[in-house]
CSV table of C-alpha atoms in Angstrom, one decimal:
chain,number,residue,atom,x,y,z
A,1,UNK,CA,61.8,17.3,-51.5
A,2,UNK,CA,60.7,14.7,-53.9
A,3,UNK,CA,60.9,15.6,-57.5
A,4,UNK,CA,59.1,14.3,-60.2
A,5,UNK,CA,56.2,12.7,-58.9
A,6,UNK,CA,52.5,14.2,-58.6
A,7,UNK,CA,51.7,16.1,-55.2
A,8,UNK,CA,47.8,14.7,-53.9
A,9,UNK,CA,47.9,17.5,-51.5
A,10,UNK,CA,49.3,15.6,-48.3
A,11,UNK,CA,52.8,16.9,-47.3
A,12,UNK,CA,54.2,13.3,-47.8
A,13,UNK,CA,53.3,12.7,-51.2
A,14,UNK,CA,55.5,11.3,-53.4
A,15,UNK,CA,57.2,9.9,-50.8
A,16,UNK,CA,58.0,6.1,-51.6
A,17,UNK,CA,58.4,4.1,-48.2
A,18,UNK,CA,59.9,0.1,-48.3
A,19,UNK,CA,58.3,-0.9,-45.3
A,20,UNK,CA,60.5,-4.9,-43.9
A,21,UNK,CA,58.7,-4.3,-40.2
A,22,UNK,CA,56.7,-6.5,-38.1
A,23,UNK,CA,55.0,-5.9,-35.1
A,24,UNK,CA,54.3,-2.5,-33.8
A,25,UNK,CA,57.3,-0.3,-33.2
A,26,UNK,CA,58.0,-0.3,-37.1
A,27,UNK,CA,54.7,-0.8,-38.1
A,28,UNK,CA,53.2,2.5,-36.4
A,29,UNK,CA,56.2,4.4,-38.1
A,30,UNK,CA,55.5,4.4,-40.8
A,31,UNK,CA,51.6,4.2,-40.6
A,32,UNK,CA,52.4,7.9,-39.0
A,33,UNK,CA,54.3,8.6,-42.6
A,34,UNK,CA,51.6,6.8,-44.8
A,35,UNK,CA,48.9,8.8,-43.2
A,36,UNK,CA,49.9,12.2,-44.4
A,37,UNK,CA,50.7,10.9,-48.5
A,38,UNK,CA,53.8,8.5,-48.6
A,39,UNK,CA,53.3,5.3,-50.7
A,40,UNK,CA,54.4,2.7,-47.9
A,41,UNK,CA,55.0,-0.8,-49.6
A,42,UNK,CA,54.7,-3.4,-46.7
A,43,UNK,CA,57.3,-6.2,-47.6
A,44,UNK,CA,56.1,-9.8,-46.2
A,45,UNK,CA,57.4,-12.9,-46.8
A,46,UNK,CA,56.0,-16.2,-47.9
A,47,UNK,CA,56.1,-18.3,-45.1
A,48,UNK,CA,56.7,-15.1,-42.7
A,49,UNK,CA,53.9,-12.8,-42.5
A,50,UNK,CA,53.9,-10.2,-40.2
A,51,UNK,CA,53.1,-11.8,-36.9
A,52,UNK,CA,51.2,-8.7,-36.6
A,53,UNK,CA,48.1,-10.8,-38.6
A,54,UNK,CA,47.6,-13.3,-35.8
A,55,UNK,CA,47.0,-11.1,-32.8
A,56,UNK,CA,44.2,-9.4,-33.4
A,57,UNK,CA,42.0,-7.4,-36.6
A,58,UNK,CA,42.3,-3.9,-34.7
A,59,UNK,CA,46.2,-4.5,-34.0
A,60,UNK,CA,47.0,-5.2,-37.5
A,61,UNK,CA,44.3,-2.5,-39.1
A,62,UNK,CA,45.9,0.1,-36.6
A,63,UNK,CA,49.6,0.0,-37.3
A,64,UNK,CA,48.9,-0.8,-41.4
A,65,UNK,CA,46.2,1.5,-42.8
A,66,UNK,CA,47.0,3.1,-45.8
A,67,UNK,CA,49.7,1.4,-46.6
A,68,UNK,CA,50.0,-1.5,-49.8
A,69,UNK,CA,51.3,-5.1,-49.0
A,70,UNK,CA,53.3,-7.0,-51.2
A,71,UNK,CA,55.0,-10.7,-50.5
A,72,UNK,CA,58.8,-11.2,-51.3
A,73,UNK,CA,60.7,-13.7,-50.1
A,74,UNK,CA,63.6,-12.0,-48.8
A,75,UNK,CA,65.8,-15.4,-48.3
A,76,UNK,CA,65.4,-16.3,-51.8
A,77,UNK,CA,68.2,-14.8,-54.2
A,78,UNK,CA,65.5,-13.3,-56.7
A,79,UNK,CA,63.7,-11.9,-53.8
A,80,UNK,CA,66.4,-10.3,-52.8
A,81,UNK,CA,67.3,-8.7,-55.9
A,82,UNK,CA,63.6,-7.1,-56.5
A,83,UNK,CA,63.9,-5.5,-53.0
A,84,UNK,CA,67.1,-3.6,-53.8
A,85,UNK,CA,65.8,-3.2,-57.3
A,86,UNK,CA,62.5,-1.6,-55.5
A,87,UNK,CA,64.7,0.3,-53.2
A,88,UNK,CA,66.7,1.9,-56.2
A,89,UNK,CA,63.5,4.1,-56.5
A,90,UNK,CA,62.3,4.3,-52.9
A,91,UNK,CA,63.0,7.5,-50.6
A,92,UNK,CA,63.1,5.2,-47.1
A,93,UNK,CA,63.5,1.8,-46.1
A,94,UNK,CA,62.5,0.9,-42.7
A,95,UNK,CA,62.8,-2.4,-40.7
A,96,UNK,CA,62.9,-3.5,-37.5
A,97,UNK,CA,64.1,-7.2,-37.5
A,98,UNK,CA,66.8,-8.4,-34.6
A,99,UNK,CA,69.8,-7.1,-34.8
A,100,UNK,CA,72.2,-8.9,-37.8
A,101,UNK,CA,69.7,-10.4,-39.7
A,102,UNK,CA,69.0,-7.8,-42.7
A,103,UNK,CA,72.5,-8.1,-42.7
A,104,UNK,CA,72.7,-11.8,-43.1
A,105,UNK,CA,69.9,-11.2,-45.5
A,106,UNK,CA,72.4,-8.9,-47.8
A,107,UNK,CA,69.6,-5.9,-47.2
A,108,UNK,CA,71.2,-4.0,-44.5
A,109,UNK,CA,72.3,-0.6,-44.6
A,110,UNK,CA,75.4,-0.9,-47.0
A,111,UNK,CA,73.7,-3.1,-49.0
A,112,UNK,CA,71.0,-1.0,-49.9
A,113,UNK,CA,73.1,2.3,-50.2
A,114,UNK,CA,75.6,0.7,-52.6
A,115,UNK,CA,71.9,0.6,-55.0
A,116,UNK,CA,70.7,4.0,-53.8
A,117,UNK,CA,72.9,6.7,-52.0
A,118,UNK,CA,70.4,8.8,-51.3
A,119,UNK,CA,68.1,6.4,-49.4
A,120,UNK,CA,66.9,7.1,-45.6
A,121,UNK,CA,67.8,3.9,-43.7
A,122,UNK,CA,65.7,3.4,-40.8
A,123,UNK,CA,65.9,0.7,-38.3
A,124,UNK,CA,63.7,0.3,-34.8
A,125,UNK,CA,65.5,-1.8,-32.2
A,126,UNK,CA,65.5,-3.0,-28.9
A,127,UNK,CA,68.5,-1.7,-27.1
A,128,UNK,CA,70.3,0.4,-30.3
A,129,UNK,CA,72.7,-0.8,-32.4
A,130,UNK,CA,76.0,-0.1,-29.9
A,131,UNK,CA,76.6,-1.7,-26.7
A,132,UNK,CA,77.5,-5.7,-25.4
A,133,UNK,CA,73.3,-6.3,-25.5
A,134,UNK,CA,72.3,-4.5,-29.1
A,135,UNK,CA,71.8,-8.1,-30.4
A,136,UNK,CA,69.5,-9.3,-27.4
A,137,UNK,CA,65.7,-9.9,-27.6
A,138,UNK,CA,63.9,-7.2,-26.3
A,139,UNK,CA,59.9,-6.6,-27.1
A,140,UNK,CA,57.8,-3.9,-25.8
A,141,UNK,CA,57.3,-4.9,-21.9
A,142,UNK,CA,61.3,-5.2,-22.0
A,143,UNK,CA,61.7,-1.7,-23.0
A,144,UNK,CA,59.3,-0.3,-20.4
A,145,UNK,CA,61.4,-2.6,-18.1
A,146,UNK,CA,64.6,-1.4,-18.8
A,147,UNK,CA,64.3,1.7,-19.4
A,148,UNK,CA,62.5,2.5,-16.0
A,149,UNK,CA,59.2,3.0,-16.7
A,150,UNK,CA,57.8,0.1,-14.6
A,151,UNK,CA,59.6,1.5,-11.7
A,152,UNK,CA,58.1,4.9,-10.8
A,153,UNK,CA,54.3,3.8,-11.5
A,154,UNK,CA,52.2,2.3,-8.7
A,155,UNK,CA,52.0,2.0,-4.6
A,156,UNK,CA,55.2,1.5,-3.2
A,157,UNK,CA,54.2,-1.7,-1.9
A,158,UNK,CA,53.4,-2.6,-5.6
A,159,UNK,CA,55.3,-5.1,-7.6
A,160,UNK,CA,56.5,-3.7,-10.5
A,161,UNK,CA,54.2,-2.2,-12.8
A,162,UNK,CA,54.0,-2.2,-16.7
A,163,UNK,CA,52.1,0.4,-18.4
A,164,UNK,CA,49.2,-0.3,-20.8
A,165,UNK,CA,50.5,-3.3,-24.0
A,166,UNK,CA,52.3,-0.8,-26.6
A,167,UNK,CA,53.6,2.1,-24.5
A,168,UNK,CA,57.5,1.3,-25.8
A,169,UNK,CA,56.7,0.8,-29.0
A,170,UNK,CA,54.5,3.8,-30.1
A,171,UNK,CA,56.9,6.3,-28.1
A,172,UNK,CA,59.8,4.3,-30.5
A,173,UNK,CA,57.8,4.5,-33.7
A,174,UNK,CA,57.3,8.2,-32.9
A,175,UNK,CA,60.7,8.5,-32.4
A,176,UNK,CA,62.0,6.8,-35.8
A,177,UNK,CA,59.3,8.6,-37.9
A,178,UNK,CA,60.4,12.2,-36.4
A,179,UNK,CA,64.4,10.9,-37.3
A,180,UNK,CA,63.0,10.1,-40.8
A,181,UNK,CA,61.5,13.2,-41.3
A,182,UNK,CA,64.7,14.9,-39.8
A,183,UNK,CA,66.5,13.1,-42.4
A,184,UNK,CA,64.6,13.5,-45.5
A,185,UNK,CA,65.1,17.4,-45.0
A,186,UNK,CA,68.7,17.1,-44.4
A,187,UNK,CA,69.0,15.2,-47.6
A,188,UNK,CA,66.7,18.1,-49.2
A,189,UNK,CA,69.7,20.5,-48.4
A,190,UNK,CA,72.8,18.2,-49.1
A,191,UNK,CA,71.4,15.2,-51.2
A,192,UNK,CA,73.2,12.6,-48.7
A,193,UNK,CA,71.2,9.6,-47.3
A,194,UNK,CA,71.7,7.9,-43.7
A,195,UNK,CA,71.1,5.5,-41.6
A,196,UNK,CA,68.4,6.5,-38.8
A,197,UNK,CA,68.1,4.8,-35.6
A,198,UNK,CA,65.1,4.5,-33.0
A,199,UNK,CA,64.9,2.0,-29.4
A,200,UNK,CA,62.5,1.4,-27.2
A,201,UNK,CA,64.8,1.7,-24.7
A,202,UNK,CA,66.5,5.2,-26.2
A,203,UNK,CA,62.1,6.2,-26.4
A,204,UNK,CA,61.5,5.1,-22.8
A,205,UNK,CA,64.6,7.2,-21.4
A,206,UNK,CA,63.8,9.7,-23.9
A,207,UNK,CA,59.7,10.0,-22.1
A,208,UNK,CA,61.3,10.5,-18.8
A,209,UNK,CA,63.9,13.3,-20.1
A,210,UNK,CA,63.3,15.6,-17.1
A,211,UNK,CA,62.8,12.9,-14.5
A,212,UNK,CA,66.2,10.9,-15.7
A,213,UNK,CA,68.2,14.4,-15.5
A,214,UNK,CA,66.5,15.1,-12.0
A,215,UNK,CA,68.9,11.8,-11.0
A,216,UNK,CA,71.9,12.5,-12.7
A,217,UNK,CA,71.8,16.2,-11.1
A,218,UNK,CA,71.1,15.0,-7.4
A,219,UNK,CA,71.9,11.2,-7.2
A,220,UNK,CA,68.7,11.0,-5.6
A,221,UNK,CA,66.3,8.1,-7.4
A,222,UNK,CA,63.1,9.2,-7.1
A,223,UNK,CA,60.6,6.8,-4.8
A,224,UNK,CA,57.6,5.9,-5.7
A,225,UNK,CA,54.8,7.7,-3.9
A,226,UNK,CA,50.9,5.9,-2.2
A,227,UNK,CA,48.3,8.5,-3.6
A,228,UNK,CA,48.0,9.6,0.2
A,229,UNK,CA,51.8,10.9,0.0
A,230,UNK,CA,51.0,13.1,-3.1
A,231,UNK,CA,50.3,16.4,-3.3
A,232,UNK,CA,46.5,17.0,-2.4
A,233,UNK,CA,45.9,19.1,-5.5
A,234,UNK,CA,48.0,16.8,-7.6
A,235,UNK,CA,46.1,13.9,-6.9
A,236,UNK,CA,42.8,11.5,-7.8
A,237,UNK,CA,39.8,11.2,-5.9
A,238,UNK,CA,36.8,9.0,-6.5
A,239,UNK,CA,33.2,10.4,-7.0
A,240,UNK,CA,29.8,9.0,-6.2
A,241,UNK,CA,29.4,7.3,-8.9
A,242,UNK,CA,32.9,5.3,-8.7
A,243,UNK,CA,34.2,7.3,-11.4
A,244,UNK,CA,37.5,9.5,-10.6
A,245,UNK,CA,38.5,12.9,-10.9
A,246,UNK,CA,41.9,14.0,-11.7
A,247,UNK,CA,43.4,17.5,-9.9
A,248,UNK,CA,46.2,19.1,-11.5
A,249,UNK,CA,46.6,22.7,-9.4
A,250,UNK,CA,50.4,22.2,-8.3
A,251,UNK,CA,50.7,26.2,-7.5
A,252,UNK,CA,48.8,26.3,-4.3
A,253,UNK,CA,49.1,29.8,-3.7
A,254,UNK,CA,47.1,30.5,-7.0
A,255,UNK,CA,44.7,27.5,-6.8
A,256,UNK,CA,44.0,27.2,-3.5
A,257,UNK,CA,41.2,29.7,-2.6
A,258,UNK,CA,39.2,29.1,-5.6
A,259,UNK,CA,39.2,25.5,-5.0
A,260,UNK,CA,37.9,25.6,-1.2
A,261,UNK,CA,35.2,28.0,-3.0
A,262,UNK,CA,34.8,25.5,-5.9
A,263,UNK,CA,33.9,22.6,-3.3
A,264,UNK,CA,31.8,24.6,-0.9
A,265,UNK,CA,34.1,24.1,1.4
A,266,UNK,CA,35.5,27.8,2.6
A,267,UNK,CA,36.1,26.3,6.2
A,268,UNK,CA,39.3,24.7,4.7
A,269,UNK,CA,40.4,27.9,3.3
A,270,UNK,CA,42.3,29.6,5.8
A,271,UNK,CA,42.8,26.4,7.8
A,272,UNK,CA,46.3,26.6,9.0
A,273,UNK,CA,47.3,23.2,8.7
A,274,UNK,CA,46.4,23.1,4.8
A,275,UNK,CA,46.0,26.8,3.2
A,276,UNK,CA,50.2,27.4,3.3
A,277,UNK,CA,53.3,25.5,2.1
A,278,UNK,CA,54.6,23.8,4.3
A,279,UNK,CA,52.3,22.4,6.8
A,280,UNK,CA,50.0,21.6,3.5
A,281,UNK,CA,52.3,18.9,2.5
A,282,UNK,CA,53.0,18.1,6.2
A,283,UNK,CA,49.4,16.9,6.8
A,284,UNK,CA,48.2,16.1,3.0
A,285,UNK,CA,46.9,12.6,4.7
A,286,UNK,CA,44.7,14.4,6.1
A,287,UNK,CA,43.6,16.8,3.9
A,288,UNK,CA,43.2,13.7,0.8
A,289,UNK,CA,40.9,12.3,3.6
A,290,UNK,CA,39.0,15.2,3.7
A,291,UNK,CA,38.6,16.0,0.0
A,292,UNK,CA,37.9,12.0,-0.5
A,293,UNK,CA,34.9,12.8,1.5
A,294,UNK,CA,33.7,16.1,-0.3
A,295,UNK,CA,34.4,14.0,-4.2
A,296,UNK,CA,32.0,11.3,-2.8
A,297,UNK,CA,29.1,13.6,-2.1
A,298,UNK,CA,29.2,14.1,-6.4
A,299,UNK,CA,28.8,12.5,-9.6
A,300,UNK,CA,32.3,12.4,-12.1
A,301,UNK,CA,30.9,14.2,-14.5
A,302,UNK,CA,28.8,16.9,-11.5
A,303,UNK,CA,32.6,17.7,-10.9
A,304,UNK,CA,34.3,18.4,-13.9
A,305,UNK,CA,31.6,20.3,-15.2
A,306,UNK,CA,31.3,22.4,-12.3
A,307,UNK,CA,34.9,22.5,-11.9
A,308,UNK,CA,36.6,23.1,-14.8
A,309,UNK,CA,33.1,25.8,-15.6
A,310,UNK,CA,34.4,27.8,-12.8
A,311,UNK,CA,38.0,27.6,-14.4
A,312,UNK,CA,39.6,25.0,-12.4
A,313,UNK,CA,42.1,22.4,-14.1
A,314,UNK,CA,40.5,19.1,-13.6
A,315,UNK,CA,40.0,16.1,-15.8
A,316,UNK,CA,38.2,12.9,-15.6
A,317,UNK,CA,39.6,9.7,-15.1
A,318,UNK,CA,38.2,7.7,-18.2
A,319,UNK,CA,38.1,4.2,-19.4
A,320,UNK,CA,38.3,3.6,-23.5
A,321,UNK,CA,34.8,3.7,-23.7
A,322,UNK,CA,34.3,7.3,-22.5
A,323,UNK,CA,37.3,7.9,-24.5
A,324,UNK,CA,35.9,7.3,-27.5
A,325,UNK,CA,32.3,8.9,-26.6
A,326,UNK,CA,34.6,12.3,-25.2
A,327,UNK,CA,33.5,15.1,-27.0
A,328,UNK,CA,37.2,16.6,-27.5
A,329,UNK,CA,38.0,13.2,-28.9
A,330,UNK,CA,34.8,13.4,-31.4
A,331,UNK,CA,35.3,17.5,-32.3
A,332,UNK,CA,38.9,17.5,-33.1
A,333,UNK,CA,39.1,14.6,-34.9
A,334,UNK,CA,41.6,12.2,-32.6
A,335,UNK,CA,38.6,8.9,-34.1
A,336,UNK,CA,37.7,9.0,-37.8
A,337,UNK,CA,35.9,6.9,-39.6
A,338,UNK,CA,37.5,5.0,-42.9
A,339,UNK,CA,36.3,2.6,-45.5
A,340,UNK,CA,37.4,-1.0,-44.4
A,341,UNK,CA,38.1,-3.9,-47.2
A,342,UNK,CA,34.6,-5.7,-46.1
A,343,UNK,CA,33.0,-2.7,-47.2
A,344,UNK,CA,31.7,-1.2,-43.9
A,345,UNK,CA,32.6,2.7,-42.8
A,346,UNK,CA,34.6,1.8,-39.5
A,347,UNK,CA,36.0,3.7,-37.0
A,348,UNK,CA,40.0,3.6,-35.3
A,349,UNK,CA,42.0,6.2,-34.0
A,350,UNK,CA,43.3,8.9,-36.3
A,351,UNK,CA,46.4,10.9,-37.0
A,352,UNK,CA,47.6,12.9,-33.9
A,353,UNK,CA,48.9,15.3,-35.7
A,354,UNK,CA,46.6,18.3,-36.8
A,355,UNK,CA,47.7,19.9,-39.9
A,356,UNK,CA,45.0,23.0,-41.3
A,357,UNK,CA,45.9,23.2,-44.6
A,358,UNK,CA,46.9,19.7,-45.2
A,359,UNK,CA,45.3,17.3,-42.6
A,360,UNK,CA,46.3,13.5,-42.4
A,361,UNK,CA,43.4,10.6,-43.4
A,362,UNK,CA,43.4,7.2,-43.1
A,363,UNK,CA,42.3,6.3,-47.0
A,364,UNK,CA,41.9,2.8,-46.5
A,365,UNK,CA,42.6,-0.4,-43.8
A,366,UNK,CA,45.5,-3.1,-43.9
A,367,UNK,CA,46.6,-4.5,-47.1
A,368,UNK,CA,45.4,-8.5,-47.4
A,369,UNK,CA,48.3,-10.4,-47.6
A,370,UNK,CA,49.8,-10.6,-51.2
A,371,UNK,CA,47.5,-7.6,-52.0
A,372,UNK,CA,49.5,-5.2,-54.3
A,373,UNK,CA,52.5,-7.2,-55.5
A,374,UNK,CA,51.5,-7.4,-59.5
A,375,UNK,CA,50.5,-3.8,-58.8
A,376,UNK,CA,53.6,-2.3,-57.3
A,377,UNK,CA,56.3,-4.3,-59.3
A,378,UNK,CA,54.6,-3.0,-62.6
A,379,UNK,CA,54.9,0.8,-61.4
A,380,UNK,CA,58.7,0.0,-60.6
A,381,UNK,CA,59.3,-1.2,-63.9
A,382,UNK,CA,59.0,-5.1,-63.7
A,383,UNK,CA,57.2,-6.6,-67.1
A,384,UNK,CA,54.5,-9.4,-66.6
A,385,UNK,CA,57.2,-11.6,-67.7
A,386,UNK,CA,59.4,-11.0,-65.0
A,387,UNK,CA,56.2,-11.1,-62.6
A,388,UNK,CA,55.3,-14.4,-63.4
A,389,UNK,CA,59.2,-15.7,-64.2
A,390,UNK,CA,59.7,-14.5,-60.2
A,391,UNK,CA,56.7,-16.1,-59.1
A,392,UNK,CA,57.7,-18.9,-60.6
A,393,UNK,CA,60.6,-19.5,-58.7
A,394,UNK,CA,58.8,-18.7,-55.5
A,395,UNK,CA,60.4,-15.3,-54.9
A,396,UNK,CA,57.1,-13.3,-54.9
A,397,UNK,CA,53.7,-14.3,-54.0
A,398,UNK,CA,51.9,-16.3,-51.0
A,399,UNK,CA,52.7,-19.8,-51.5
């Protein structure tokens, strides 16, 4: 898929990524590409750093490792001109700027396919690129609003709830990295480039596929439920401890013996009002009661083990710092440990995607600003003369 260049062993390799994103959505895109091989070149400018920077060490590190940075100054006529001349030998170029400007910037799609006809074009948006409000702001609490996220979580009573920072952009990123992919091996076939598109918005309707269809089949929207009008063994209860305990045993005919077993509580068994569909949804308030009574005679962790030991599909309810302690988390990989620029081992969450043969890493953190410019317009060809004649008129380099 990408001729000519030496093969490290990660499926990506070779891969040359020109990466003009700021923030999250973007970033994580291609963060997902750089961890399995491609040679992402973060494009920053001068006076415009990724905002990314500011906001905190663990945002930036997260949604930049592996990757190089370099500073261009994309406004600047020479700046321009070592882009395309960069993207003449890149694979992908990704961005994520408002609608319009790489355009105004002479960068946008056209632009950099009349200098490389083969190039993967990707661009993370707001709303998409059609439609009377492609061009309007949109960040990543917009997208969870719009696209209807905010409106089936929490009590009824509930104002609106928004879903943990981030949940719009890393379902987009995922989306524009699995479109890149999806492009790279169409152009393996036919040799033709094109423009890729991802939204938070399109990601957000995209997460709810099922539930979205469920409307458009019935007309019904579906209400939001308390936790006393779901299902009892779909359903959260709180242990002794204060910890909770997440129930996921929707066929009741299968579940529901082994359960009353489980708890020590045959009695409810055979009960009529609970052991059959359909008085068991008809008095699940009272049942919840019930079971909220039996959970608070345990510990969390009493439960799951003796739970899910005897087979049952049960979970617990964990805050990040069980997450990170969980043993699943720790066996299979999900936290690795990688060699940050102070020069302390440090640990952030891994590649989700599990590959035998050819497993993604996280090589190194976030590129310091101005990092690898030198360094990455010499292996495109630029001389030390044209390094320091752009420099000198301020179209490369931290000011």
């Amino acid at each position: 898929m990408f001729p000519n260049v030496p093969h490290t062993g990660l499926p990506l390799s070779g891969l040359v990524v020109l990466d003009c994103t700021i923030w999250q959505q973007g970033t994580y895109a291609t963060a997902m590409l750089a961890d399995f091989g491609a040679d992402v070149i973060k494009i920053e400018g001068p006076d415009s750093p990724d905002p990314g920077r500011g906001l905190s060490e663990a945002y930036f590190e997260s949604h930049n490792r592996n990757k190089r940075g370099i500073v261009v100054d994309l406004k600047h006529p020479l700046g321009r001109e070592t882009v395309l001349r960069l993207a003449e030998q890149a694979d992908v170029f990704v961005q994520n700027l408002r609608q319009g400007v790489m355009d105004r910037l002479g960068l946008g799609y056209e632009a950099v396919r009349a200098r490389n006809p083969s190039i993967i074009y990707a661009t993370a948006s707001g709303y998409g690129s059609k439609g009377p409000h492609a061009r309007w702001p949109a960040m990543d609490i917009l997208g969870q609003a719009r696209g209807g996220t905010m409106m089936v979580q929490g009590q009824p009573d509930q104002p609106p709830v928004f879903s943990f920072g981030g949940m719009a952009d890393q379902v987009g990123a995922i989306s524009l990295s699995y479109g890149i992919l999806l492009a790279l091996i169409h152009r393996a076939r036919t040799g033709e480039g094109q423009h890729v598109e991802a939204s938070l918005l399109g990601g957000q309707v995209m997460l709810q596929s099922f539930n979205i269809t469920g409307t458009l089949f019935t007309g019904q929207v579906p209400p939001r439920r308390s936790r006393e009008d779901a299902a009892p063994l779909w359903n959260v209860y709180r242990c002794r401890d204060g910890g909770w305990i997440a129930l996921s045993m929707a066929q009741l005919s299968r579940w529901w013996a082994p359960f009353c077993e489980a708890v020590g509580r045959p009695d409810l068994r055979d009960d009529p009002r609970f052991c059959a569909l359909p008085a068991h949804m008809d008095h699940r308030r009272e049942l919840i009661a019930e079971l909220d009574r039996v959970f608070a005679a345990k510990d969390q962790w009493e439960w799951v083990e003796e739970l899910c030991g005897q087979g049952l599909p049960v979970a617990p309810v964990q805050d990040y710092a069980q997450v990170i302690r969980d043993p699943q988390v720790v066996a299979n990989d999900y936290i690795v440990e990688y060699d940050h620029r102070s020069g302390e081992r440090r640990k952030m969450v891994g590649p989700a995607v599990q590959l035998g043969a050819t497993p993604g890493r996280i090589a190194r953190g976030a590129p310091e600003f101005d990092e690898h410019t030198e360094q990455v317009l010499l292996e495109f060809g630029f001389s030390w003369d044209d390094i320091q004649e752009l420099r000198g008129q301020g179209a490369i380099g931290a000011r």
